[in-house]
Coordinates of C-alpha atoms and ligand atoms in Angstrom, one line a residue:
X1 CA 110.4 98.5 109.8
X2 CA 110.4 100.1 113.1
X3 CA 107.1 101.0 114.4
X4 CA 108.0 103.4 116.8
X5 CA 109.7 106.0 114.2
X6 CA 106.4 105.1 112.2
X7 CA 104.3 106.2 114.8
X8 CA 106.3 109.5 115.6
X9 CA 106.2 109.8 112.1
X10 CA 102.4 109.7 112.4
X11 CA 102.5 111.9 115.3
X12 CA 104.6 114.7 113.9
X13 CA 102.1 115.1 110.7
X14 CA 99.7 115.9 113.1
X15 CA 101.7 118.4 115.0
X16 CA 102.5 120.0 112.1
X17 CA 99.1 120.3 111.0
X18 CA 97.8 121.8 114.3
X19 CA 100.4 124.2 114.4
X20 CA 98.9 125.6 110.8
X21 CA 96.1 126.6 112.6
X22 CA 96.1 129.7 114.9
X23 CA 97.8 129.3 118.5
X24 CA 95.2 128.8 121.5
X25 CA 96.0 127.8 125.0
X26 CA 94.9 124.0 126.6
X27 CA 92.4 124.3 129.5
X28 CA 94.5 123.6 132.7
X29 CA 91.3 120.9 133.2
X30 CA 93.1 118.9 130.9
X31 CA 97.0 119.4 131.8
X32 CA 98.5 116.1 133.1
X33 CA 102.0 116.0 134.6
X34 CA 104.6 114.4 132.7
X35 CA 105.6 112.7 136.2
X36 CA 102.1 111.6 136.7
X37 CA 101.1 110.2 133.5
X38 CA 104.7 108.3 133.4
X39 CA 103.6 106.9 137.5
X40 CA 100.1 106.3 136.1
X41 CA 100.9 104.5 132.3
X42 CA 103.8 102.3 134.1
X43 CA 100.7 100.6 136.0
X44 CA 98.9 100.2 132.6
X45 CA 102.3 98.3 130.7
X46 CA 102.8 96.6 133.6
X47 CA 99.1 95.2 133.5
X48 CA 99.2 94.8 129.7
X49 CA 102.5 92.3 130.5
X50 CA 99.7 89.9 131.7
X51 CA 98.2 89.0 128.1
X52 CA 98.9 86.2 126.1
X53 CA 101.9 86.6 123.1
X54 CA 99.8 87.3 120.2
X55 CA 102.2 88.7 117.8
X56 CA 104.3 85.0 118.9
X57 CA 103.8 82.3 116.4
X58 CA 103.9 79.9 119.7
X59 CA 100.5 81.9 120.1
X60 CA 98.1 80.0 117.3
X61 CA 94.6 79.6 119.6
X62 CA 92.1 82.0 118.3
X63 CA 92.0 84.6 116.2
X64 CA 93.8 87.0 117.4
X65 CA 97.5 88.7 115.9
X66 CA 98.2 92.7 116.3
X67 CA 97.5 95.1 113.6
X68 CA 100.5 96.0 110.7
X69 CA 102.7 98.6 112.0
X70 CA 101.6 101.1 109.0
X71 CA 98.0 100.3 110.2
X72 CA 99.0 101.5 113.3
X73 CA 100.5 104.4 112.3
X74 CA 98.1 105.6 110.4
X75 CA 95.1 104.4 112.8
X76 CA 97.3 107.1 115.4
X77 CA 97.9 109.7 112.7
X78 CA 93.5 109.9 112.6
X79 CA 93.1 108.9 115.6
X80 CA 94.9 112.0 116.9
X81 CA 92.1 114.1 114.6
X82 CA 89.6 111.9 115.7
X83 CA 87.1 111.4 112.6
X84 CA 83.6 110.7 112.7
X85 CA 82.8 108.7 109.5
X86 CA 79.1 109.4 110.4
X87 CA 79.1 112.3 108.4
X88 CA 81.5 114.2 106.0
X89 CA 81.2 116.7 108.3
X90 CA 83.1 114.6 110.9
X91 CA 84.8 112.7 108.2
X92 CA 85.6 114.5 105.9
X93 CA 89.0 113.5 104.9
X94 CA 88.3 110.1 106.1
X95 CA 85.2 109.4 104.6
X96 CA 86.2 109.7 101.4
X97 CA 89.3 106.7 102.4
X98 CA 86.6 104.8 104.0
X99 CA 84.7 105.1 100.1
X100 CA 87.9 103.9 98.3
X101 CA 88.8 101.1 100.8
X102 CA 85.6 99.6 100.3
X103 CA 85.7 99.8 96.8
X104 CA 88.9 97.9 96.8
X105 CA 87.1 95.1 99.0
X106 CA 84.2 95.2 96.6
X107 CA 86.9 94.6 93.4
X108 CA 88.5 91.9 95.1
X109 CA 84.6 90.4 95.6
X110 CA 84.6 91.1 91.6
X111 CA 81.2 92.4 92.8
X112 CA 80.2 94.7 89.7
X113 CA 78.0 97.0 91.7
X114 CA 78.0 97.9 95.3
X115 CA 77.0 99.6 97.9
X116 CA 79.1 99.3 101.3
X117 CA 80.5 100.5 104.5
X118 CA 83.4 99.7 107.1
X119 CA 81.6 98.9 110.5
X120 CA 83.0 98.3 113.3
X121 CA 83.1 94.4 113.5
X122 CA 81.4 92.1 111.4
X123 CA 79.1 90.9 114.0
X124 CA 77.4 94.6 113.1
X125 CA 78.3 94.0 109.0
X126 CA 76.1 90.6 109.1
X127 CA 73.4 92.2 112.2
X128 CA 73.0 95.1 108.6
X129 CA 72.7 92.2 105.8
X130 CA 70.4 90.2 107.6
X131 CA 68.4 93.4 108.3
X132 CA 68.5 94.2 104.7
X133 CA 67.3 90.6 103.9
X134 CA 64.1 91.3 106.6
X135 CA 63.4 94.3 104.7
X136 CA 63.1 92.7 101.3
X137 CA 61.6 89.3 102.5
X138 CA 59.4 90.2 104.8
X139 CA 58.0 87.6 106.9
X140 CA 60.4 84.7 105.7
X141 CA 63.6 83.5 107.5
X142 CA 66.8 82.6 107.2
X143 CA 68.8 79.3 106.9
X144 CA 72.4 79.1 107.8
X145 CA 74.5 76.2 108.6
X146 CA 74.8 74.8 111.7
X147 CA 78.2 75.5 111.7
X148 CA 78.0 79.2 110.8
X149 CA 79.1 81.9 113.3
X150 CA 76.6 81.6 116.3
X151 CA 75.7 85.8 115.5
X152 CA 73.3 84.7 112.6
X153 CA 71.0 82.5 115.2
X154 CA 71.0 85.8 117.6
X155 CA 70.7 88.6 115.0
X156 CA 67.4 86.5 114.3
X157 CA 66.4 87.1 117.3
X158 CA 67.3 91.0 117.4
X159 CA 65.2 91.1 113.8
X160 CA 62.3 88.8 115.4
X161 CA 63.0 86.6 112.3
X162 CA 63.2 82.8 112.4
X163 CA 66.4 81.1 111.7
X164 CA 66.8 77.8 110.9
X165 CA 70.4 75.7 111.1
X166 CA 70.4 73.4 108.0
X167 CA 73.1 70.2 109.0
X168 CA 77.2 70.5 107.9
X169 CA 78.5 67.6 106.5
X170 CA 81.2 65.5 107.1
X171 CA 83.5 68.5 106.2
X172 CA 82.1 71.3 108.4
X173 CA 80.4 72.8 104.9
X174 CA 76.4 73.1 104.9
X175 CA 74.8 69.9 103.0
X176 CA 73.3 71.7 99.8
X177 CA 70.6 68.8 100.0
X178 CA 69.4 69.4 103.0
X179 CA 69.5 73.6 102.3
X180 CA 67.6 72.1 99.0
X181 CA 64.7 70.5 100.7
X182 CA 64.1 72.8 103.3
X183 CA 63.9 76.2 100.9
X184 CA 61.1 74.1 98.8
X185 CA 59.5 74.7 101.8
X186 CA 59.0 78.3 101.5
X187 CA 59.2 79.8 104.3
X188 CA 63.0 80.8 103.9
X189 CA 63.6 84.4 102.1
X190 CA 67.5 84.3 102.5
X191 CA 70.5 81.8 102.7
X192 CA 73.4 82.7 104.8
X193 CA 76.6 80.8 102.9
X194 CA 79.8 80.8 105.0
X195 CA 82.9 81.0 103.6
X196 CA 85.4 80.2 106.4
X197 CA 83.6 78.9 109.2
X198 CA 85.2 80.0 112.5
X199 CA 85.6 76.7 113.8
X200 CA 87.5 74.9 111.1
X201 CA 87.9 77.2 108.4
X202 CA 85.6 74.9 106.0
X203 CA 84.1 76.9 103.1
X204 CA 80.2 76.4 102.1
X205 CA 79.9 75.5 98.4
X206 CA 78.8 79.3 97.7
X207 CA 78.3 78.2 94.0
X208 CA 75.6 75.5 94.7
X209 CA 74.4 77.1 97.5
X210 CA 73.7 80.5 94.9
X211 CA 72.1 77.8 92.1
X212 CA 69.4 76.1 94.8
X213 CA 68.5 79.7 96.5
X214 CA 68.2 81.1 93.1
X215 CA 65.9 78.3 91.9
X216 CA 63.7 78.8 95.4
X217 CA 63.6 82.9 94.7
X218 CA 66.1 83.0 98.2
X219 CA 68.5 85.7 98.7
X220 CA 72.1 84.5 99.6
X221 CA 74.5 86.6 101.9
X222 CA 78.0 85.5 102.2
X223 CA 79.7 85.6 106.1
X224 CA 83.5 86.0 104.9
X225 CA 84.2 87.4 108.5
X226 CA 86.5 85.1 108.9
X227 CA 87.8 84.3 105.5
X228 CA 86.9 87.2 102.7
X229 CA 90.4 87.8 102.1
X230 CA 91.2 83.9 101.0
X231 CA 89.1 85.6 98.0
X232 CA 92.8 87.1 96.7
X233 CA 94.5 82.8 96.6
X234 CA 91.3 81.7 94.1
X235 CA 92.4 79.5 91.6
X236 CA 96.0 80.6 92.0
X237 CA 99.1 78.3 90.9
X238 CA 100.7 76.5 93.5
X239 CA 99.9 74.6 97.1
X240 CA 98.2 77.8 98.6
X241 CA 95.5 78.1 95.6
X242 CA 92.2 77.5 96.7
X243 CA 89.6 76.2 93.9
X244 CA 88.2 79.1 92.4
X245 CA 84.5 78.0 92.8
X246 CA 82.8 79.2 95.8
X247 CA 85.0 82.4 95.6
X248 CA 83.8 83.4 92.1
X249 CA 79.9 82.9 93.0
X250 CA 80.1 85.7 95.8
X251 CA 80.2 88.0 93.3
X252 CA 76.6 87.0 92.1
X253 CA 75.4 86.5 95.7
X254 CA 73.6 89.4 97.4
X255 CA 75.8 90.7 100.4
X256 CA 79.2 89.6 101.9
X257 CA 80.4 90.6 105.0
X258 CA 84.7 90.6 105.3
X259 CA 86.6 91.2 108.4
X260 CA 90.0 93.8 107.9
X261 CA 90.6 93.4 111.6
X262 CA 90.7 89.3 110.9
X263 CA 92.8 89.1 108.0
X264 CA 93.5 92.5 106.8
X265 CA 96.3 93.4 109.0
X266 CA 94.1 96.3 111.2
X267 CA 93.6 96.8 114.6
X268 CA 89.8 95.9 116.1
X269 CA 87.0 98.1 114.9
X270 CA 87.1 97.5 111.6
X271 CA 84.2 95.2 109.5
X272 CA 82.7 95.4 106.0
X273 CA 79.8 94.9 104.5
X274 CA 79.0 95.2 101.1
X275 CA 75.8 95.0 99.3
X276 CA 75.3 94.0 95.0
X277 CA 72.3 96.0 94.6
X278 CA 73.5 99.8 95.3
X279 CA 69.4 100.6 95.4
X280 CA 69.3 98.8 99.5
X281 CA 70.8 102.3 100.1
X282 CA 66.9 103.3 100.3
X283 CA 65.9 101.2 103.1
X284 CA 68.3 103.1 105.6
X285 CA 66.7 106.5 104.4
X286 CA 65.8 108.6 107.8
X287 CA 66.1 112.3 108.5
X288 CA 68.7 113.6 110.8
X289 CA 68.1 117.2 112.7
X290 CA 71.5 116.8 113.7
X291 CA 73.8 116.0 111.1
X292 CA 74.2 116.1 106.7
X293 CA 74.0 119.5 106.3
X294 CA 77.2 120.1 104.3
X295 CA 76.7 118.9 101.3
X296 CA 74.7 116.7 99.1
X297 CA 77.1 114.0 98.3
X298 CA 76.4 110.5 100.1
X299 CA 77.3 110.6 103.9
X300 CA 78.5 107.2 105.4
X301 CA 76.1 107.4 108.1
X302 CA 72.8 107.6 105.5
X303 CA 73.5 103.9 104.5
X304 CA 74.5 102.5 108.3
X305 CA 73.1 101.3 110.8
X306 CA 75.5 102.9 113.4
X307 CA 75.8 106.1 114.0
X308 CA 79.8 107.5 115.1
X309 CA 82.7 105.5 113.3
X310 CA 86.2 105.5 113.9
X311 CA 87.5 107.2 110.7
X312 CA 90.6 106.6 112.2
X313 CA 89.9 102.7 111.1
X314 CA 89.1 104.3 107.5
X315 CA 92.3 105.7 107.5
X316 CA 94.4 102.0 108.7
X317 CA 92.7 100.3 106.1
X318 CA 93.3 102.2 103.5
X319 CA 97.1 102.9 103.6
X320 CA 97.3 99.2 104.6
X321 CA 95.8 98.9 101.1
X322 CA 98.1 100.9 99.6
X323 CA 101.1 99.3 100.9
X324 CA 99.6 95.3 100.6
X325 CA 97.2 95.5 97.5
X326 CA 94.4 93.0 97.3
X327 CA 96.2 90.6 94.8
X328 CA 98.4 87.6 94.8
X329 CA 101.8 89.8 95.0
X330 CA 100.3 91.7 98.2
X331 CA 98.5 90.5 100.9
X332 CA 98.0 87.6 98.9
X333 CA 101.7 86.9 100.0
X334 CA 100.7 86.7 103.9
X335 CA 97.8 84.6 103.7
X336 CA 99.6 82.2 101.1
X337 CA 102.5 82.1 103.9
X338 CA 99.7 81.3 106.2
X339 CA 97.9 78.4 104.3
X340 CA 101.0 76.8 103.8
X341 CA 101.7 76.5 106.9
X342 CA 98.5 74.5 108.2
X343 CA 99.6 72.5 105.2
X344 CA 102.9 72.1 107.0
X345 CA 101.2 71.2 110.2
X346 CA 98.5 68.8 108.5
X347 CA 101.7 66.9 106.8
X348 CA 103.2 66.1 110.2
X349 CA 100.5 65.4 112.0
X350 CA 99.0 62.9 109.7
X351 CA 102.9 61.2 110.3
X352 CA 102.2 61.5 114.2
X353 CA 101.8 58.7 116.1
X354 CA 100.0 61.2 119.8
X355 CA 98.1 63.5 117.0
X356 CA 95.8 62.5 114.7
X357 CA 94.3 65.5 112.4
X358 CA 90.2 66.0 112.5
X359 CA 90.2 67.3 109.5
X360 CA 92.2 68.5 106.6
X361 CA 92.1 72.4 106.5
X362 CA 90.5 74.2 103.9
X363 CA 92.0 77.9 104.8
X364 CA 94.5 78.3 107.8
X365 CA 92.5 77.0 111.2
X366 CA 94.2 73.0 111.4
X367 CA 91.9 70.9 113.8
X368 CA 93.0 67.6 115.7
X369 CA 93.2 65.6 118.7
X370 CA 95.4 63.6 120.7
X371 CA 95.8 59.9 119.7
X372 CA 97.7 56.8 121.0
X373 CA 95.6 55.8 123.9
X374 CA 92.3 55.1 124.5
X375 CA 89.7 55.9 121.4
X376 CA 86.5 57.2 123.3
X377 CA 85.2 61.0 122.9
X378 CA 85.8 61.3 126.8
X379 CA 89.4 60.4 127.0
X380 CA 90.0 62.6 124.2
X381 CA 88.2 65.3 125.3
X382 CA 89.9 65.2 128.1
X383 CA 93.2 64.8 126.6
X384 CA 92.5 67.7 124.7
X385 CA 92.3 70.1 128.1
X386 CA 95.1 68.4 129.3
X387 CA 97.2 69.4 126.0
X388 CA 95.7 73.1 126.4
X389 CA 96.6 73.5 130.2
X390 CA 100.2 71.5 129.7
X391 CA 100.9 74.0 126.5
X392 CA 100.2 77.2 128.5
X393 CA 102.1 75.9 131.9
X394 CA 105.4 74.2 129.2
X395 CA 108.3 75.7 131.6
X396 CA 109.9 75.6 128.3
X397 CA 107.9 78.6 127.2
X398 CA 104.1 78.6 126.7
X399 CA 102.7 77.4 123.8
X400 CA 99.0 78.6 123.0
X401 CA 96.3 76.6 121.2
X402 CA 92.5 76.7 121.6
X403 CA 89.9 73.7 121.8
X404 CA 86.9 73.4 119.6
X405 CA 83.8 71.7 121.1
X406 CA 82.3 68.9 118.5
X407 CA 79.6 66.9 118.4
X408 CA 79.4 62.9 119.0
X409 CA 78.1 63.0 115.1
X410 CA 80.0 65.2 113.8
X411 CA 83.3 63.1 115.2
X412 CA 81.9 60.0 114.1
X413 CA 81.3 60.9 110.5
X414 CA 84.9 62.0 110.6
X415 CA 86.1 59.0 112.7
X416 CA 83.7 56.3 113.2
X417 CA 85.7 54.0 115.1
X418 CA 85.7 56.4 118.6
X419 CA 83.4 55.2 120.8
X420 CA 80.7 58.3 121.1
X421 CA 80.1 57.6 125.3
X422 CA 79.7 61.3 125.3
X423 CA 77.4 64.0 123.3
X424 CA 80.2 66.1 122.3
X425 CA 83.9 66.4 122.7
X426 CA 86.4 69.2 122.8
X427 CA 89.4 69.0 120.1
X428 CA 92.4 71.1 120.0
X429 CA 92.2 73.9 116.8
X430 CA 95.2 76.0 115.8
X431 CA 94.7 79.2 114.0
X432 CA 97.8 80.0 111.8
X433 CA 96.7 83.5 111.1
X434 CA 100.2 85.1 111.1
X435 CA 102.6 84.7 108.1
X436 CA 105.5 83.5 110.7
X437 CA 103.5 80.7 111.4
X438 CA 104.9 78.8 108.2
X439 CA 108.6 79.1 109.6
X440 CA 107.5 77.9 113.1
X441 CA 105.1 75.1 112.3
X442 CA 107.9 72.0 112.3
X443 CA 108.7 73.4 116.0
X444 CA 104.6 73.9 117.0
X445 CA 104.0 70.1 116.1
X446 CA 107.6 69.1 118.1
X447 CA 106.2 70.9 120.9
X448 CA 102.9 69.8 121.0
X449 CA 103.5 66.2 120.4
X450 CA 106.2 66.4 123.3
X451 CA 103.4 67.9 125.1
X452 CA 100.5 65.7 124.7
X453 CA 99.4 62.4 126.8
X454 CA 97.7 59.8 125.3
X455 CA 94.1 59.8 125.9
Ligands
PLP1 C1 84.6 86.5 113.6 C2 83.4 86.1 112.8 C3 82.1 86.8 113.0 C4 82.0 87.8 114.0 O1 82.7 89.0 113.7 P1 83.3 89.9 114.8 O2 84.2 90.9 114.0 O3 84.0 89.1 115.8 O4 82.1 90.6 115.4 C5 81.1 86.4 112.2 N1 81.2 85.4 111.3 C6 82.4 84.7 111.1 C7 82.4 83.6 110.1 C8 83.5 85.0 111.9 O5 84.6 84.3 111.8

């Protein structure tokens, strides 16, 4: 698995396919000297040298790993064609990927219908469902959980609809209650269920959430940004299966919106969102003088809200698919590997006598805080940026985690006996996103315990 004959690989099919086509000479506008672009793309590696590791398992902060290889190749085999998936005129190859790949997404979903679309991050997939949701419940808002991604308060504000946050409970998942009372209300026309919060990875009960919006006439649209993928471990054998429950009730749910550039091994630019009732395709209706005049099958851009798409994302996606099916024995492999390991890491910290785990995970984001010291939200908040600072200086090789502002109630219902002299505290959170993580998560915890002060 060598990415670089993969990517000549990519670039000689393209090559090959230009030089079917009649010979024509390249503007001298465009001509760069070898010398030159060697002097001027030694400046660029040397800049890129300054990120962070994120293909390193001793990187697990955010949400962040590089693409597959054969995502990359193919992403540079389109890219070098450059694909609109606006139209088939742009896209025409790549359009019709972009149709299969989704429908792939949809079958993992079990969603019996759909209508759907890559976009190019699933800030733009949920901005779409929520727009949809407008369109049908006019005049009515939406409840989310005040955990959920911090886009579905803004995207209100875009639409000019009112948003409400209904309270998590003492697991990070919205409190079906509360979501109850308020949607007796009236006044809320769609429920936004999270499955894989990006905080701590907790999934909302989708299945109850469905049954109380159904029984107040409320849409639901599923955020599996974050998560979607998780879909492929439901009810499966073994320490990686997730209960089936909230996974099986997105199919009956109204939208879901799943990130391939968070857990689907492609490079950024790629969201989804997919819709249950193909017939929303209406609402995007509008005449272009520009484009659609090649045929009269469905182009991309008549059911999106953005206009020019990489179809070179289409393209990553889809032979990603082909390679790493959407089932246990494909990329349910990598995000097994990576559940286990935030199992791994959750069975040594609860051992640990300088780490004390938040809360259990429910995907592969672990949450927890220093311990052994003082037990106040302000000593171990500020434990917590000592442990981040110490991990990225460690002379022994940086070591990358992220910290997760809480609330004083939100810590308390998890650990009532820290003394809440503070409104909110910052916690350390690990993403294990990567499949190496499971080998490396004995020597994360070694490193980090080493690492952290008592607060
Ligand atoms: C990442 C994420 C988003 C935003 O998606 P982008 O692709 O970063 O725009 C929305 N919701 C959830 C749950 C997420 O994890």
């Amino acid at each position: 698995m060598d990415v670089r004959s993969w990517l000549s690989l990519a670039a000689d099919s393209v090559r090959r396919w230009e030089a079917g086509h009649p010979p024509y000479q390249v503007h001298p506008s465009l001509e760069v000297s070898d010398e030159r672009f060697a002097a001027a793309f030694g400046a660029l590696a040397d800049r890129m040298a300054g990120n962070y590791p994120y293909f390193h398992p001793s990187y697990a902060g955010q949400m962040l790993k590089p693409p597959h290889p054969a995502a990359a190749a193919a992403y540079l085999a389109a890219m070098l064609v450059n694909p609109n998936n606006h139209a088939l005129d742009g896209g025409k190859v790549t359009s019709e990927l972009e149709k299969e790949a989704v429908a792939r997404l949809a079958a993992m979903f079990g969603l019996p219908a759909h209508l759907g679309h890559l976009t190019s991050s699933g800030t733009i997939a949920n901005l779409e469902a929520l727009w949809v949701a407008r369109e049908l419940h006019p005049g009515r808002g939406v409840a989310y959980s005040e955990d959920a991604h911090y886009t579905h308060g803004r995207m209100c504000g875009v639409l000019g609809m009112p948003g409400t946050a209904v309270p998590a409970d003492a697991a990070g998942r919205i409190d079906v209650g509360a979501l109850d009372e308020l949607l007796a209300g009236g006044r809320i026309g769609t429920v936004v269920a999270t499955a894989g919060t990006t905080g701590l990875g907790a999934i909302d009960p989708v299945h109850e959430v469905l049954e109380v919006a159904r029984r107040h006439g409320a849409r639901v649209h599923v955020d599996a940004a974050y998560g979607g993928f998780f879909t492929i471990l439901a009810g499966q054998p073994g320490r990686a299966g997730l209960d089936p429950r909230p996974w099986r009730a997105i199919a009956g749910c109204d939208s879901v919106v799943v990130d391939p550039h968070k857990h689907g091994l492609q490079p950024y630019g790629c969201g989804a969102v997919l819709f249950a009732d193909p017939s929303v395709g209406r609402l995007y209706a509008h005449d272009s003088p520009y484009t659609y005049f090649t045929s009269d099958e469905l182009h991309l851009g008549e059911i999106s809200l953005e206009c020019s798409r990489a179809g070179a994302a289409a393209a990553a996606l889809w032979l990603t698919l082909e390679l790493f099916p959407l089932a246990p024995d494909g990329l349910g492999r990598v995000l097994a590997a990576c559940r286990e390991a935030a199992l791994d890491l959750t069975g040594l910290l609860a051992a640990s006598g300088r780490l004390r785990l938040y809360q259990p995970p429910e995907l592969d984001i672990v949450s927890y805080f220093p311990a052994g010291g003082r037990d106040s939200l302000s000593a171990i908040d500020e434990a917590s940026a000592r442990l981040l600072a110490a991990g990225m200086a460690d002379p022994a090789g940086p070591v990358f985690v992220s910290t997760l502002t809480v609330t004083a109630g939100a810590f308390a219902r998890r650990h009532p006996a820290v003394a809440a002299d503070r409104d909110s505290a910052r916690i350390l959170r690990s993403v294990l996103m990567k499949p190496e993580a499971l080998t490396y998560a004995g020597e994360l915890f070694r490193r980090l315990e080493r690492l952290a002060t008592p607060p």
